[in-house]
Coordinates of C-alpha atoms in Angstrom, one line a residue:
Chain A
M1 CA 174.6 87.1 147.8
F2 CA 173.9 90.8 147.5
Y3 CA 173.4 91.5 143.8
G4 CA 176.0 88.9 143.0
T5 CA 178.5 90.0 145.7
E6 CA 179.4 87.5 148.3
L7 CA 180.3 89.0 151.7
T8 CA 182.3 87.3 154.4
S9 CA 181.3 89.7 157.2
R10 CA 177.6 90.2 157.4
L11 CA 177.9 93.4 159.4
M12 CA 177.3 96.6 157.4
L13 CA 178.3 99.8 159.1
G14 CA 176.9 103.4 158.8
T15 CA 179.4 106.2 158.9
A16 CA 177.6 109.1 160.6
Q17 CA 178.1 110.7 164.1
Y18 CA 181.5 109.3 164.9
P19 CA 183.8 111.5 167.1
S20 CA 186.2 111.8 164.2
P21 CA 187.1 110.2 160.9
Q22 CA 190.1 108.5 162.6
V23 CA 187.8 106.8 165.1
L24 CA 185.5 105.8 162.3
R25 CA 188.3 104.3 160.3
D26 CA 189.5 102.3 163.3
A27 CA 185.9 101.2 164.1
I28 CA 185.4 99.9 160.5
A29 CA 188.7 97.9 160.7
A30 CA 187.8 96.5 164.1
S31 CA 184.3 95.5 163.0
G32 CA 185.5 93.5 160.0
A33 CA 182.7 95.1 158.0
E34 CA 183.1 94.9 154.2
V35 CA 180.2 97.3 153.4
I36 CA 179.8 100.8 154.7
T37 CA 177.0 103.3 154.0
V38 CA 177.5 106.9 153.2
S39 CA 175.0 109.8 153.0
L40 CA 175.2 112.7 150.7
R41 CA 171.9 114.4 150.7
R42 CA 173.0 117.1 153.2
E43 CA 176.7 117.1 152.4
G44 CA 176.3 117.5 148.7
R45 CA 179.0 117.5 146.2
E46 CA 181.3 119.4 148.5
G47 CA 181.5 116.5 151.0
G48 CA 184.5 115.1 149.0
A49 CA 187.1 115.1 151.8
F50 CA 185.1 112.9 154.1
R51 CA 184.2 110.6 151.2
E52 CA 187.9 110.1 150.3
I53 CA 188.5 108.9 153.8
L54 CA 185.6 106.4 153.4
K55 CA 187.0 105.2 150.0
D56 CA 190.4 104.7 151.7
S57 CA 188.8 102.2 154.1
G58 CA 188.9 99.6 151.3
C59 CA 185.2 98.7 152.0
R60 CA 182.5 98.5 149.4
L61 CA 180.5 101.7 149.6
L62 CA 176.7 101.7 149.8
P63 CA 175.5 105.2 149.2
N64 CA 172.2 106.1 150.8
T65 CA 169.4 108.5 150.3
A66 CA 169.1 109.4 154.0
G67 CA 167.3 112.7 154.5
C68 CA 165.1 112.4 151.4
H69 CA 161.4 112.8 152.0
S70 CA 160.0 112.3 148.5
A71 CA 160.6 109.8 145.6
R72 CA 161.9 112.6 143.4
E73 CA 164.5 113.7 146.0
A74 CA 165.6 110.1 146.5
V75 CA 166.0 109.5 142.8
T76 CA 168.0 112.7 142.3
T77 CA 170.2 111.8 145.2
A78 CA 170.7 108.2 143.9
Q79 CA 171.8 109.6 140.5
M80 CA 174.3 111.9 142.1
A81 CA 175.6 109.0 144.2
R82 CA 176.1 106.9 141.2
E83 CA 178.1 109.7 139.5
L84 CA 180.2 110.4 142.6
F85 CA 180.9 106.8 143.7
G86 CA 180.8 104.9 140.4
T87 CA 178.5 102.2 141.9
D88 CA 175.0 101.0 141.0
W89 CA 174.4 100.1 144.6
I90 CA 172.0 102.4 146.4
K91 CA 170.4 102.1 149.8
L92 CA 167.0 103.7 149.2
E93 CA 165.5 105.6 152.1
V94 CA 162.4 107.7 151.7
I95 CA 161.4 109.1 155.0
G96 CA 157.7 109.4 155.8
H97 CA 157.9 110.8 159.2
A98 CA 160.5 113.4 160.4
D99 CA 160.6 112.2 164.0
T100 CA 160.4 108.4 163.8
L101 CA 162.1 108.4 160.4
Q102 CA 159.6 105.6 159.4
P103 CA 159.8 104.9 155.7
D104 CA 157.1 106.2 153.4
P105 CA 156.0 102.9 151.7
F106 CA 154.3 104.5 148.7
A107 CA 157.1 106.8 147.8
L108 CA 159.6 104.0 148.4
V109 CA 157.9 101.7 145.8
E110 CA 157.7 104.6 143.4
A111 CA 161.4 105.4 143.7
A112 CA 162.3 101.8 143.6
H113 CA 160.5 101.4 140.2
I114 CA 162.4 104.3 138.7
L115 CA 165.8 103.4 140.0
C116 CA 165.6 99.7 139.2
A117 CA 164.6 100.7 135.6
E118 CA 167.7 102.9 135.5
G119 CA 169.8 99.9 136.3
F120 CA 170.4 100.6 140.0
E121 CA 170.9 97.8 142.5
V122 CA 168.5 98.9 145.1
F123 CA 168.6 98.1 148.8
P124 CA 165.3 99.5 150.1
Y125 CA 164.9 100.5 153.7
T126 CA 161.4 99.1 154.4
T127 CA 159.1 97.9 157.2
E128 CA 158.4 94.2 157.9
D129 CA 155.1 94.5 155.8
L130 CA 154.9 91.5 153.5
I131 CA 152.9 93.1 150.7
L132 CA 155.2 96.1 150.7
G133 CA 158.1 93.6 150.4
E134 CA 156.4 91.9 147.4
K135 CA 155.8 95.3 145.7
L136 CA 159.5 96.1 146.1
I137 CA 160.5 92.8 144.6
E138 CA 158.1 93.4 141.7
A139 CA 159.7 96.8 141.2
G140 CA 163.0 95.0 140.7
C141 CA 164.7 94.9 144.1
R142 CA 166.6 91.8 144.9
V143 CA 167.4 92.7 148.5
L144 CA 165.1 94.0 151.2
M145 CA 166.1 95.9 154.3
P146 CA 163.4 95.7 157.0
W147 CA 163.8 97.8 160.1
G148 CA 164.4 96.3 163.5
A149 CA 163.0 99.4 165.2
P150 CA 163.0 103.2 164.4
I151 CA 166.4 104.6 163.3
G152 CA 168.6 105.4 166.2
S153 CA 166.2 104.0 168.8
G154 CA 168.3 101.0 169.9
Q155 CA 165.2 99.1 170.6
G156 CA 166.3 95.9 168.8
L157 CA 163.8 93.7 167.0
S158 CA 160.6 95.3 168.2
N159 CA 158.3 93.1 166.1
R160 CA 160.1 89.8 166.3
S161 CA 157.2 87.7 165.1
G162 CA 156.5 90.0 162.1
L163 CA 160.2 89.8 161.1
A164 CA 160.1 86.0 161.5
R165 CA 157.1 85.9 159.1
M166 CA 159.0 88.1 156.7
R167 CA 162.0 85.7 156.8
A168 CA 159.7 82.8 156.1
H169 CA 157.8 84.6 153.4
F170 CA 160.9 85.6 151.4
P171 CA 163.1 82.5 151.8
D172 CA 165.3 83.3 148.8
V173 CA 165.6 87.1 149.1
P174 CA 168.6 88.4 151.0
L175 CA 167.1 90.3 154.0
V176 CA 169.2 92.8 155.9
I177 CA 168.0 94.1 159.3
D178 CA 168.5 97.8 159.0
A179 CA 168.0 100.3 161.9
G180 CA 167.0 100.1 165.5
I181 CA 169.8 97.7 166.7
G182 CA 171.3 98.9 170.0
A183 CA 173.2 96.0 171.4
P184 CA 175.3 93.1 170.0
S185 CA 172.9 90.6 171.4
Q186 CA 170.1 92.1 169.2
A187 CA 172.4 91.8 166.1
A188 CA 173.1 88.2 167.0
E189 CA 169.4 87.5 167.5
A190 CA 168.7 88.8 164.0
M191 CA 171.4 86.5 162.5
E192 CA 170.1 83.5 164.5
M193 CA 166.7 84.1 163.0
G194 CA 168.2 83.7 159.6
F195 CA 168.6 87.2 158.4
D196 CA 171.4 87.6 155.9
A197 CA 173.1 90.7 157.4
V198 CA 172.7 93.6 159.9
L199 CA 173.2 97.3 159.2
L200 CA 173.7 99.7 162.1
N201 CA 175.3 103.0 162.9
T202 CA 174.3 104.8 166.1
A203 CA 175.0 101.8 168.4
V204 CA 178.6 101.9 167.4
A205 CA 179.1 105.7 166.8
S206 CA 177.6 106.8 170.1
A207 CA 179.3 104.1 172.2
R208 CA 181.8 105.4 174.8
N209 CA 184.4 103.4 172.9
P210 CA 183.2 103.1 169.3
V211 CA 186.1 100.9 168.2
A212 CA 185.6 98.3 171.0
M213 CA 181.8 98.3 170.3
A214 CA 182.4 97.8 166.6
R215 CA 184.6 94.8 167.4
A216 CA 181.8 93.5 169.7
F217 CA 179.2 93.8 166.9
G218 CA 181.5 92.1 164.4
Q219 CA 181.8 89.1 166.8
A220 CA 178.1 89.0 167.6
V221 CA 177.1 89.0 163.9
E222 CA 179.6 86.3 163.2
A223 CA 178.3 84.2 166.2
G224 CA 174.7 84.7 165.2
L225 CA 175.4 83.5 161.6
A226 CA 177.4 80.5 162.8
A227 CA 174.6 79.6 165.2
H228 CA 172.0 79.8 162.5
E229 CA 174.1 77.7 160.1
A230 CA 174.8 75.2 162.9
G231 CA 171.0 74.8 163.5
L232 CA 169.6 76.0 166.8
M233 CA 167.7 73.6 169.0
P234 CA 164.0 74.3 169.3
R235 CA 162.8 76.1 172.4
R236 CA 161.1 73.4 174.6
D237 CA 158.1 73.7 176.8
M238 CA 159.2 71.9 180.0
A239 CA 155.8 72.5 181.6
R240 CA 154.4 69.7 179.6
A241 CA 155.8 66.3 180.3
S242 CA 156.5 64.4 177.0
T243 CA 157.4 61.1 178.5
P244 CA 156.0 59.2 181.4
V245 CA 157.6 60.2 184.7
F246 CA 159.2 57.1 186.2
G247 CA 161.9 56.2 188.6
M248 CA 160.7 58.7 191.2
A249 CA 160.6 57.4 194.7
E250 CA 157.1 57.3 196.0
L251 CA 157.4 57.9 199.7
A252 CA 154.2 56.8 201.1
G253 CA 153.6 58.5 204.4
Chain B
M1 CA 210.4 138.7 162.7
I2 CA 207.6 136.1 162.9
S3 CA 204.7 136.5 160.5
V4 CA 201.5 135.0 161.7
L5 CA 199.2 134.3 158.8
G6 CA 195.5 134.7 159.7
A7 CA 193.7 136.9 162.2
G8 CA 191.1 134.4 163.4
V9 CA 191.3 132.9 166.9
A10 CA 194.3 130.8 166.0
G11 CA 196.3 133.7 164.5
L12 CA 195.4 136.2 167.2
C13 CA 196.2 133.8 170.0
A14 CA 199.5 132.9 168.4
A15 CA 200.5 136.5 167.9
T16 CA 199.5 137.3 171.5
A17 CA 201.4 134.5 173.0
L18 CA 204.5 135.3 170.9
A19 CA 204.3 139.0 171.6
E20 CA 203.9 138.4 175.3
R21 CA 207.1 136.3 175.2
G22 CA 208.8 139.3 173.8
L23 CA 209.3 137.9 170.3
P24 CA 208.9 140.3 167.3
V25 CA 205.7 139.4 165.5
E26 CA 203.4 140.7 162.8
V27 CA 199.9 139.6 161.7
I28 CA 199.0 139.0 158.0
E29 CA 195.3 139.3 157.5
A30 CA 193.2 137.6 154.8
A31 CA 190.7 139.6 152.8
T32 CA 187.8 137.5 154.2
P33 CA 186.7 137.8 157.8
P34 CA 187.7 134.8 160.0
V35 CA 185.1 132.0 160.7
S36 CA 185.9 132.2 164.4
R37 CA 183.6 135.2 164.7
L38 CA 180.8 132.7 164.2
A39 CA 181.9 130.5 167.1
G40 CA 179.9 129.9 170.2
G41 CA 182.6 131.3 172.4
M42 CA 182.1 128.5 175.0
L43 CA 185.0 127.3 177.1
A44 CA 183.6 123.9 177.9
P45 CA 186.4 121.4 178.1
F46 CA 184.4 119.0 180.3
C47 CA 181.3 118.9 178.1
E48 CA 183.4 118.5 175.0
G49 CA 184.7 115.3 176.6
E50 CA 181.4 113.7 175.6
S51 CA 182.9 113.0 172.1
A52 CA 186.4 114.6 172.2
P53 CA 189.5 112.7 173.3
E54 CA 191.0 113.2 176.8
V55 CA 193.7 115.6 175.5
I56 CA 191.0 118.2 174.8
V57 CA 189.5 117.9 178.3
S58 CA 192.8 118.0 180.1
R59 CA 194.7 120.6 178.1
G60 CA 191.6 122.8 177.3
Q61 CA 191.1 123.7 180.9
A62 CA 194.0 126.1 180.7
A63 CA 192.1 128.2 178.2
I64 CA 189.7 129.3 180.9
G65 CA 192.3 131.3 182.9
W66 CA 193.9 132.6 179.7
W67 CA 190.7 134.2 178.4
R68 CA 189.6 135.4 181.9
A69 CA 192.7 137.6 181.8
R70 CA 192.1 138.9 178.3
A71 CA 188.4 139.0 177.3
K72 CA 186.1 141.6 178.9
S73 CA 183.0 139.5 178.0
F74 CA 184.4 136.4 179.8
E75 CA 181.9 134.9 182.3
Q76 CA 182.4 131.8 184.4
R77 CA 178.9 130.7 185.1
G78 CA 179.2 127.1 184.1
T79 CA 177.2 125.1 181.6
L80 CA 173.8 123.6 182.2
V81 CA 173.0 120.5 180.2
V82 CA 169.3 119.5 179.7
A83 CA 167.2 117.1 177.7
A84 CA 163.5 116.7 176.9
P85 CA 161.8 114.1 179.1
R86 CA 161.7 111.6 176.3
D87 CA 165.5 111.9 175.9
A88 CA 166.4 111.5 179.6
G89 CA 168.6 108.5 178.6
E90 CA 170.8 111.0 176.7
L91 CA 171.6 112.8 180.0
D92 CA 172.7 109.6 181.7
R93 CA 174.9 108.8 178.7
F94 CA 176.4 112.4 178.8
A95 CA 177.0 112.1 182.5
R96 CA 178.8 108.8 182.1
A97 CA 181.0 110.2 179.3
T98 CA 182.1 113.4 181.1
R99 CA 183.4 114.6 184.4
G100 CA 183.3 117.8 186.4
H101 CA 179.5 117.9 186.8
D102 CA 176.7 117.7 189.3
W103 CA 173.1 116.6 188.9
V104 CA 170.9 119.7 189.5
R105 CA 167.3 120.9 189.1
P106 CA 167.6 123.2 186.1
D107 CA 165.2 125.8 187.5
D108 CA 167.3 126.2 190.7
L109 CA 170.0 127.7 188.4
E110 CA 167.9 129.3 185.7
P111 CA 164.5 130.2 187.0
D112 CA 163.2 130.9 183.5
L113 CA 163.4 127.2 182.8
S114 CA 160.9 126.6 185.6
G115 CA 158.8 123.5 185.0
R116 CA 160.5 122.6 181.8
F117 CA 163.2 120.1 182.7
S118 CA 163.2 117.9 185.8
A119 CA 166.9 117.1 185.8
G120 CA 170.1 118.6 184.4
L121 CA 173.9 118.4 184.6
F122 CA 175.8 121.4 185.8
F123 CA 179.4 121.9 184.8
A124 CA 180.3 124.7 187.3
D125 CA 183.8 125.4 186.1
E126 CA 183.0 126.1 182.5
A127 CA 182.8 129.6 181.0
H128 CA 181.7 131.5 177.9
M129 CA 182.4 134.8 176.2
D130 CA 181.5 136.8 173.1
P131 CA 183.9 135.8 170.3
H132 CA 183.5 139.3 168.6
E133 CA 184.6 141.0 171.7
A134 CA 187.3 138.5 172.5
L135 CA 188.8 138.8 169.1
A136 CA 188.6 142.6 169.1
S137 CA 190.2 142.7 172.5
L138 CA 193.2 140.6 171.4
R139 CA 193.6 142.8 168.4
E140 CA 193.5 146.0 170.5
R141 CA 196.1 144.6 172.8
L142 CA 198.4 143.6 169.9
V143 CA 198.1 147.0 168.3
A144 CA 198.8 148.6 171.7
R145 CA 202.0 146.5 171.9
G146 CA 203.0 147.8 168.5
V147 CA 202.3 144.6 166.5
A148 CA 201.6 145.5 162.9
F149 CA 198.7 144.1 160.8
R150 CA 199.8 143.9 157.2
E151 CA 199.0 142.2 153.9
Q152 CA 202.4 140.7 153.0
P153 CA 204.6 138.6 155.3
S154 CA 208.2 139.6 155.9
G155 CA 209.4 137.0 158.4
R156 CA 209.3 133.4 159.4
I157 CA 205.8 132.0 158.8
V158 CA 203.4 130.7 161.4
D159 CA 200.4 129.6 159.4
C160 CA 197.1 130.0 161.1
R161 CA 194.9 130.3 158.0
G162 CA 192.3 127.8 159.0
I163 CA 190.7 126.0 156.1
A164 CA 192.6 128.1 153.6
A165 CA 195.7 126.1 154.5
R166 CA 194.2 123.1 152.7
D167 CA 196.6 124.2 149.9
R168 CA 199.5 122.9 152.1
L169 CA 197.9 120.5 154.5
R170 CA 196.5 117.6 152.5
D171 CA 194.7 115.9 155.4
L172 CA 192.9 119.1 156.4
R173 CA 189.2 118.9 155.7
A174 CA 186.2 121.2 156.2
V175 CA 183.4 120.6 158.6
R176 CA 180.6 123.0 157.9
G177 CA 178.9 124.7 160.9
E178 CA 175.8 126.9 160.9
M179 CA 174.6 129.2 163.6
L180 CA 172.1 132.0 164.3
E181 CA 171.8 134.9 166.7
L182 CA 168.4 135.7 168.3
H183 CA 167.1 138.7 170.1
A184 CA 164.7 137.4 172.7
P185 CA 164.1 139.9 175.5
E186 CA 161.4 137.7 177.0
V187 CA 164.0 135.0 177.8
T188 CA 166.4 135.3 180.7
L189 CA 169.2 132.7 180.6
T190 CA 172.5 133.6 182.2
R191 CA 174.7 130.7 181.2
T192 CA 175.3 128.3 178.3
I193 CA 172.5 125.8 177.9
R194 CA 173.2 122.6 176.0
L195 CA 170.2 120.6 174.8
L196 CA 170.8 117.0 174.2
H197 CA 168.9 115.3 171.4
P198 CA 169.6 112.2 169.5
R199 CA 169.7 114.0 166.2
F200 CA 169.5 117.8 166.7
P201 CA 171.7 118.8 169.7
C202 CA 172.2 122.5 170.2
Y203 CA 173.7 125.0 172.6
I204 CA 172.5 128.5 173.5
V205 CA 175.0 131.0 174.6
P206 CA 173.8 134.3 176.2
R207 CA 175.4 137.3 174.6
G208 CA 173.9 139.9 176.9
K209 CA 171.0 142.4 176.4
G210 CA 168.6 139.7 175.4
R211 CA 170.8 138.3 172.6
Y212 CA 171.5 134.6 172.3
M213 CA 173.7 132.6 170.0
V214 CA 172.2 129.3 168.9
G215 CA 174.5 126.7 167.3
A216 CA 175.7 124.7 165.7
T217 CA 175.4 122.1 163.0
M218 CA 178.2 119.7 162.0
V219 CA 178.1 118.7 158.4
E220 CA 180.9 116.9 156.6
S221 CA 181.0 119.3 153.7
A222 CA 183.1 122.1 152.2
R223 CA 180.0 124.0 151.0
D224 CA 180.4 127.5 152.2
G225 CA 177.1 129.1 151.2
A226 CA 174.5 130.6 153.6
V227 CA 172.7 128.6 156.3
T228 CA 170.3 126.1 154.9
A229 CA 166.6 126.1 155.7
R230 CA 166.8 122.6 157.2
S231 CA 169.6 123.7 159.6
L232 CA 167.7 126.8 160.5
M233 CA 164.6 124.7 161.3
E234 CA 166.6 122.3 163.4
L235 CA 168.3 125.0 165.4
L236 CA 165.1 127.0 165.9
S237 CA 163.1 124.0 167.0
A238 CA 165.9 123.0 169.5
A239 CA 165.9 126.6 170.9
W240 CA 162.1 126.4 171.1
T241 CA 162.4 123.2 173.1
V242 CA 164.6 124.9 175.6
H243 CA 162.3 127.9 176.0
P244 CA 159.1 128.7 174.0
G245 CA 160.0 132.4 174.4
F246 CA 162.4 131.9 171.6
G247 CA 159.4 131.5 169.3
E248 CA 158.9 135.3 169.5
A249 CA 162.6 136.2 169.1
E250 CA 164.0 138.3 166.3
V251 CA 166.5 136.5 164.1
V252 CA 169.3 139.0 164.2
S253 CA 171.8 137.2 162.1
T254 CA 172.7 133.8 160.7
G255 CA 176.1 132.5 159.8
A256 CA 177.8 129.5 158.1
G257 CA 181.5 128.7 158.0
L258 CA 184.0 125.9 157.5
R259 CA 185.8 124.5 160.5
P260 CA 189.3 123.2 159.6
A261 CA 189.8 119.6 160.9
F262 CA 192.5 116.9 160.9
P263 CA 191.3 113.3 160.6
D264 CA 191.3 112.8 164.4
N265 CA 189.6 116.2 165.0
I266 CA 192.4 117.2 167.3
P267 CA 193.9 120.7 166.8
R268 CA 197.7 120.8 166.7
L269 CA 201.0 122.5 165.8
R270 CA 202.6 120.9 162.8
R271 CA 205.9 121.7 161.2
E272 CA 205.6 121.1 157.4
G273 CA 207.1 122.7 154.3
G274 CA 209.3 125.2 156.2
R275 CA 206.6 126.7 158.3
I276 CA 204.8 126.0 161.5
H277 CA 201.1 125.4 161.2
L278 CA 198.6 126.0 164.0
N279 CA 195.5 124.4 162.6
G280 CA 192.8 121.8 162.7
M281 CA 190.8 123.8 165.3
Y282 CA 187.6 121.9 164.5
R283 CA 185.1 122.9 167.1
H284 CA 187.7 123.7 169.7
G285 CA 189.1 127.0 168.5
F286 CA 188.6 129.2 171.5
L287 CA 189.4 126.3 173.8
M288 CA 192.6 125.0 172.2
A289 CA 194.1 128.1 170.4
P290 CA 195.5 129.6 173.6
V291 CA 197.0 126.3 174.7
L292 CA 198.7 125.7 171.4
A293 CA 199.7 129.3 171.1
C294 CA 201.5 129.1 174.4
E295 CA 203.2 125.9 173.3
L296 CA 204.3 127.6 170.1
A297 CA 205.6 130.6 171.9
E298 CA 207.6 128.5 174.2
E299 CA 209.2 126.5 171.4
M300 CA 210.0 129.6 169.4
A301 CA 211.4 131.4 172.4
K302 CA 213.7 128.4 173.0
E303 CA 214.9 128.4 169.4
T304 CA 215.6 132.2 169.4
C305 CA 217.5 131.7 172.7
H306 CA 219.6 128.9 171.2
A307 CA 220.3 130.9 168.0
H308 CA 221.9 133.7 170.0

């Protein structure tokens, strides 16, 4: 449940960098995604034509504050998003580093406090840091979106054990892996680990065939979720015998 | 009489193709200068194939010969595609997504890039020109043929108004583009350079006498104000990555304009509301306008022929 909304597909799709709105529309349909993100910091109020195309997709829109470098910028952008899209949902991004696009944890918590108090339903783009996660929950967030790896890097779950700890630490908070996913196998891995959803953009938008890749991600996320729910067998260490070895012929020479 | 609305690259190519077919044509100009003057002026059908559909690659090639015969600034020196060492994977991806290229050492082609990039892709068949000159040349030729430039249309309308045709084409949207022109006498580059970058790709087109055009952003917005500081920083840092000599360049001019685009970003002819539209040029104006203009002229010549 994401702020009271149940989603069948656990894939969320970003909408930037596609070859055309037509390809984007086809990719969204092929992926089965029910939630798509949309940026407006750079496009401003005049980005209406593109936003209409997104609205026509029938998906639930998750506006984001991509491109914001301070809490104040993010808050203003969120307020504009609410006005333009008529939704309280906001994916909160406050960039701390222009190159890696790593979130600024301090400004993130500050902006989350303000937006939650204003009634926004905040999806904060965060790191796998547990204390930061707790501060965001304290601020009023009821979903967390830890990164897999830096935005657009395609590196997958670069701190797998850190993410596993986060999953264990917040058993009842919906956690969405956001950013860094490059391949369907990585998305499936996140779902197998028990994350609630995966959000990605570049891996689909810059594929040679975005529509086919979108479909592949949709299937991978579905498979990962099904595998998690079915209960994965534990990995076994076959180097250590757990039962006495018997029945082996002893060929005395 | 055929009245071509618009004197940007779409309108002038349409009028040229129609006039060359012997059809009576006039050009109706808007009060504002066309956004095509801000274009890169690249004729790069193969590079565009990285994100554009095959129709742009296959049909766009015809534009190279068309402009060679009509633009004095036309130069066929190919396109050199490079990436910073960290983004070498982008070059592999670009190579897989396109055709018509060879792997090269960039400094073999452009000695001024010596030691900066270890590998590059060379698209030998591509060309570039100066859009100001190319548009002015088309105009001169039309005037020489006796084509009138007026304010009010008197004939059958061919609508080439670019983004202004939003009033009639509901699915036409604006994609904002920003560019700048630098004067960098220290830098010697003789062909179009494309820098691949995961977020800030750019191209640099030589305009002669130490001048370079650096472009261009792609923003899903209809805001038509001046270039933003962020875009300027992105374009300048990309240019600086290609050659540090651009750090000492003079910024001669900057520009921002709205590209007209259909939902699939493919330029096309469309018959709607009693007129023919040539629109949706997106980032393929100089590449696709001659191709569509010739198609238009052929169709209209046939119609005239049947009418008699």
